PDB file of C-alpha atoms in Angstrom:
ATOM      1  CA  MET A1394      -7.958 -24.066  -2.208  1.00 50.00           C
ATOM      2  CA  GLU A1395     -11.083 -24.093  -0.141  1.00 55.00           C
ATOM      3  CA  ASP A1396      -9.226 -25.593   2.680  1.00 79.00           C
ATOM      4  CA  ASP A1397      -6.504 -23.071   2.425  1.00 88.00           C
ATOM      5  CA  ALA A1398      -6.045 -20.132   4.976  1.00 92.00           C
ATOM      6  CA  VAL A1399      -5.972 -17.166   2.772  1.00 93.00           C
ATOM      7  CA  ILE A1400      -5.146 -13.585   3.939  1.00 93.00           C
ATOM      8  CA  VAL A1401      -5.234 -10.406   1.824  1.00 92.00           C
ATOM      9  CA  ILE A1402      -3.030  -7.609   3.022  1.00 90.00           C
ATOM     10  CA  ASN A1403      -2.257  -4.111   1.756  1.00 88.00           C
ATOM     11  CA  ALA A1404       1.111  -2.436   1.081  1.00 83.00           C
ATOM     12  CA  GLU A1405       1.299  -1.487   4.612  1.00 87.00           C
ATOM     13  CA  GLY A1406       0.557  -4.906   6.060  1.00 90.00           C
ATOM     14  CA  THR A1407      -2.997  -4.277   7.108  1.00 93.00           C
ATOM     15  CA  ILE A1408      -5.271  -7.332   6.941  1.00 94.00           C
ATOM     16  CA  MET A1409      -7.844  -6.492   4.407  1.00 94.00           C
ATOM     17  CA  MET A1410      -9.835  -9.862   4.273  1.00 95.00           C
ATOM     18  CA  VAL A1411      -9.366 -13.270   5.605  1.00 95.00           C
ATOM     19  CA  SER A1412     -11.025 -16.858   4.692  1.00 94.00           C
ATOM     20  CA  GLN A1413     -12.811 -18.768   7.163  1.00 94.00           C
ATOM     21  CA  ALA A1414      -9.920 -21.237   7.378  1.00 95.00           C
ATOM     22  CA  VAL A1415      -7.831 -18.606   8.791  1.00 95.00           C
ATOM     23  CA  GLN A1416     -10.167 -18.228  11.586  1.00 93.00           C
ATOM     24  CA  LYS A1417      -9.588 -21.813  12.587  1.00 94.00           C
ATOM     25  CA  VAL A1418      -5.949 -21.919  11.933  1.00 96.00           C
ATOM     26  CA  PHE A1419      -5.241 -18.940  13.955  1.00 97.00           C
ATOM     27  CA  GLY A1420      -8.043 -18.775  16.434  1.00 97.00           C
ATOM     28  CA  TYR A1421      -9.099 -15.209  15.796  1.00 97.00           C
ATOM     29  CA  PRO A1422     -12.656 -14.221  14.655  1.00 96.00           C
ATOM     30  CA  LYS A1423     -12.762 -12.321  11.360  1.00 95.00           C
ATOM     31  CA  ALA A1424     -13.627  -9.071  13.049  1.00 96.00           C
ATOM     32  CA  GLU A1425     -10.315  -9.104  15.074  1.00 97.00           C
ATOM     33  CA  LEU A1426      -8.154  -9.864  12.190  1.00 97.00           C
ATOM     34  CA  GLU A1427      -9.662  -7.480   9.465  1.00 97.00           C
ATOM     35  CA  GLY A1428      -7.884  -4.119  10.023  1.00 97.00           C
ATOM     36  CA  ALA A1429      -4.950  -5.416  12.079  1.00 96.00           C
ATOM     37  CA  ASN A1430      -1.590  -5.682  10.952  1.00 94.00           C
ATOM     38  CA  VAL A1431      -0.578  -9.112   9.549  1.00 95.00           C
ATOM     39  CA  SER A1432       2.435  -9.311  12.130  1.00 94.00           C
ATOM     40  CA  LEU A1433      -0.118 -10.130  14.870  1.00 95.00           C
ATOM     41  CA  LEU A1434       0.005 -13.647  13.338  1.00 96.00           C
ATOM     42  CA  MET A1435       3.787 -13.791  13.620  1.00 94.00           C
ATOM     43  CA  PRO A1436       6.014 -14.693  16.789  1.00 95.00           C
ATOM     44  CA  GLN A1437       9.119 -12.615  17.459  1.00 94.00           C
ATOM     45  CA  PRO A1438      11.483 -11.778  16.009  1.00 92.00           C
ATOM     46  CA  PHE A1439       9.564 -11.960  12.665  1.00 86.00           C
ATOM     47  CA  SER A1440       6.710  -9.678  13.509  1.00 87.00           C
ATOM     48  CA  GLN A1441       9.190  -7.038  14.552  1.00 86.00           C
ATOM     49  CA  ARG A1442      11.116  -7.423  11.352  1.00 83.00           C
ATOM     50  CA  HIS A1443       7.989  -7.572   8.937  1.00 76.00           C
ATOM     51  CA  PRO A1444       7.390  -3.929   8.752  1.00 74.00           C
ATOM     52  CA  SER A1445      11.005  -3.330   7.346  1.00 78.00           C
ATOM     53  CA  TYR A1446      10.592  -6.178   4.614  1.00 76.00           C
ATOM     54  CA  MET A1447       7.206  -4.337   3.669  1.00 77.00           C
ATOM     55  CA  GLN A1448       8.744  -1.058   3.529  1.00 77.00           C
ATOM     56  CA  ARG A1449      11.768  -2.293   1.387  1.00 75.00           C
ATOM     57  CA  TYR A1450       9.579  -4.042  -1.093  1.00 71.00           C
ATOM     58  CA  VAL A1451       7.245  -1.002  -1.453  1.00 72.00           C
ATOM     59  CA  ALA A1452      10.321   1.292  -1.926  1.00 77.00           C
ATOM     60  CA  GLY A1453      11.317  -0.982  -5.062  1.00 77.00           C
ATOM     61  CA  GLY A1454      13.305  -3.509  -3.346  1.00 67.00           C
ATOM     62  CA  GLU A1455      13.669  -7.071  -4.503  1.00 70.00           C
ATOM     63  CA  PRO A1456      10.788  -9.185  -3.341  1.00 68.00           C
ATOM     64  CA  HIS A1457      12.370 -12.427  -1.693  1.00 70.00           C
ATOM     65  CA  ILE A1458       9.257 -14.299  -0.726  1.00 72.00           C
ATOM     66  CA  LEU A1459       6.993 -13.974  -3.778  1.00 77.00           C
ATOM     67  CA  ASP A1460       5.583 -17.027  -5.356  1.00 77.00           C
ATOM     68  CA  THR A1461       7.774 -19.532  -3.274  1.00 83.00           C
ATOM     69  CA  VAL A1462       6.416 -21.901  -0.518  1.00 90.00           C
ATOM     70  CA  ARG A1463       8.043 -21.601   2.727  1.00 90.00           C
ATOM     71  CA  GLU A1464       7.949 -23.226   5.865  1.00 95.00           C
ATOM     72  CA  VAL A1465       7.403 -20.492   8.523  1.00 93.00           C
ATOM     73  CA  LEU A1466       6.261 -20.113  12.215  1.00 96.00           C
ATOM     74  CA  ALA A1467       3.041 -18.690  12.995  1.00 96.00           C
ATOM     75  CA  LEU A1468       1.520 -17.434  16.319  1.00 97.00           C
ATOM     76  CA  HIS A1469      -2.035 -18.632  17.551  1.00 98.00           C
ATOM     77  CA  LYS A1470      -4.238 -16.463  19.324  1.00 97.00           C
ATOM     78  CA  GLU A1471      -3.705 -18.362  22.396  1.00 97.00           C
ATOM     79  CA  ARG A1472       0.103 -17.479  21.961  1.00 96.00           C
ATOM     80  CA  TYR A1473       1.620 -20.776  20.828  1.00 97.00           C
ATOM     81  CA  VAL A1474       3.782 -21.082  17.957  1.00 97.00           C
ATOM     82  CA  PHE A1475       3.098 -23.668  15.130  1.00 97.00           C
ATOM     83  CA  PRO A1476       4.640 -24.441  11.640  1.00 97.00           C
ATOM     84  CA  MET A1477       2.871 -23.691   8.683  1.00 94.00           C
ATOM     85  CA  GLN A1478       3.488 -23.422   4.750  1.00 94.00           C
ATOM     86  CA  LEU A1479       3.396 -19.731   3.249  1.00 91.00           C
ATOM     87  CA  CYS A1480       2.995 -18.669  -0.183  1.00 89.00           C
ATOM     88  CA  VAL A1481       2.953 -14.955  -0.840  1.00 85.00           C
ATOM     89  CA  THR A1482       1.286 -13.806  -4.235  1.00 84.00           C
ATOM     90  CA  LYS A1483       0.827 -10.220  -5.527  1.00 81.00           C
ATOM     91  CA  MET A1484      -2.540  -9.476  -6.398  1.00 77.00           C
ATOM     92  CA  SER A1485      -3.017  -6.596  -9.003  1.00 71.00           C
ATOM     93  CA  GLY A1486      -6.110  -4.493  -9.691  1.00 62.00           C
ATOM     94  CA  THR A1487      -7.288  -4.473  -5.994  1.00 54.00           C
ATOM     95  CA  GLY A1488      -6.510  -1.219  -4.063  1.00 54.00           C
ATOM     96  CA  THR A1489      -3.008   0.091  -4.274  1.00 53.00           C
ATOM     97  CA  ASP A1490      -0.872  -2.031  -6.551  1.00 47.00           C
ATOM     98  CA  ARG A1491       2.873  -1.830  -5.701  1.00 45.00           C
TER      99      ARG A1491
END
């Protein structure tokens, strides 16, 4: 896991913490990512749709992505799109637990 890019977000999609690997993979320094919305790392149309996915989940909707590994497209700071594997896991006991 030490080479994995790890991003911790809150229920609103705000990036709370990133690992060093995230900085290498996406090209952003830690200070630019923490506090930003995670949709910054997604190309269109995914970045536009992500807030509604988060709202549905927070409102009690069925999570469609939790604990599965998916191939997704990501957006580098230099504005190029690249494929990556994504696994989303819910963390409890840190901040707002929804």
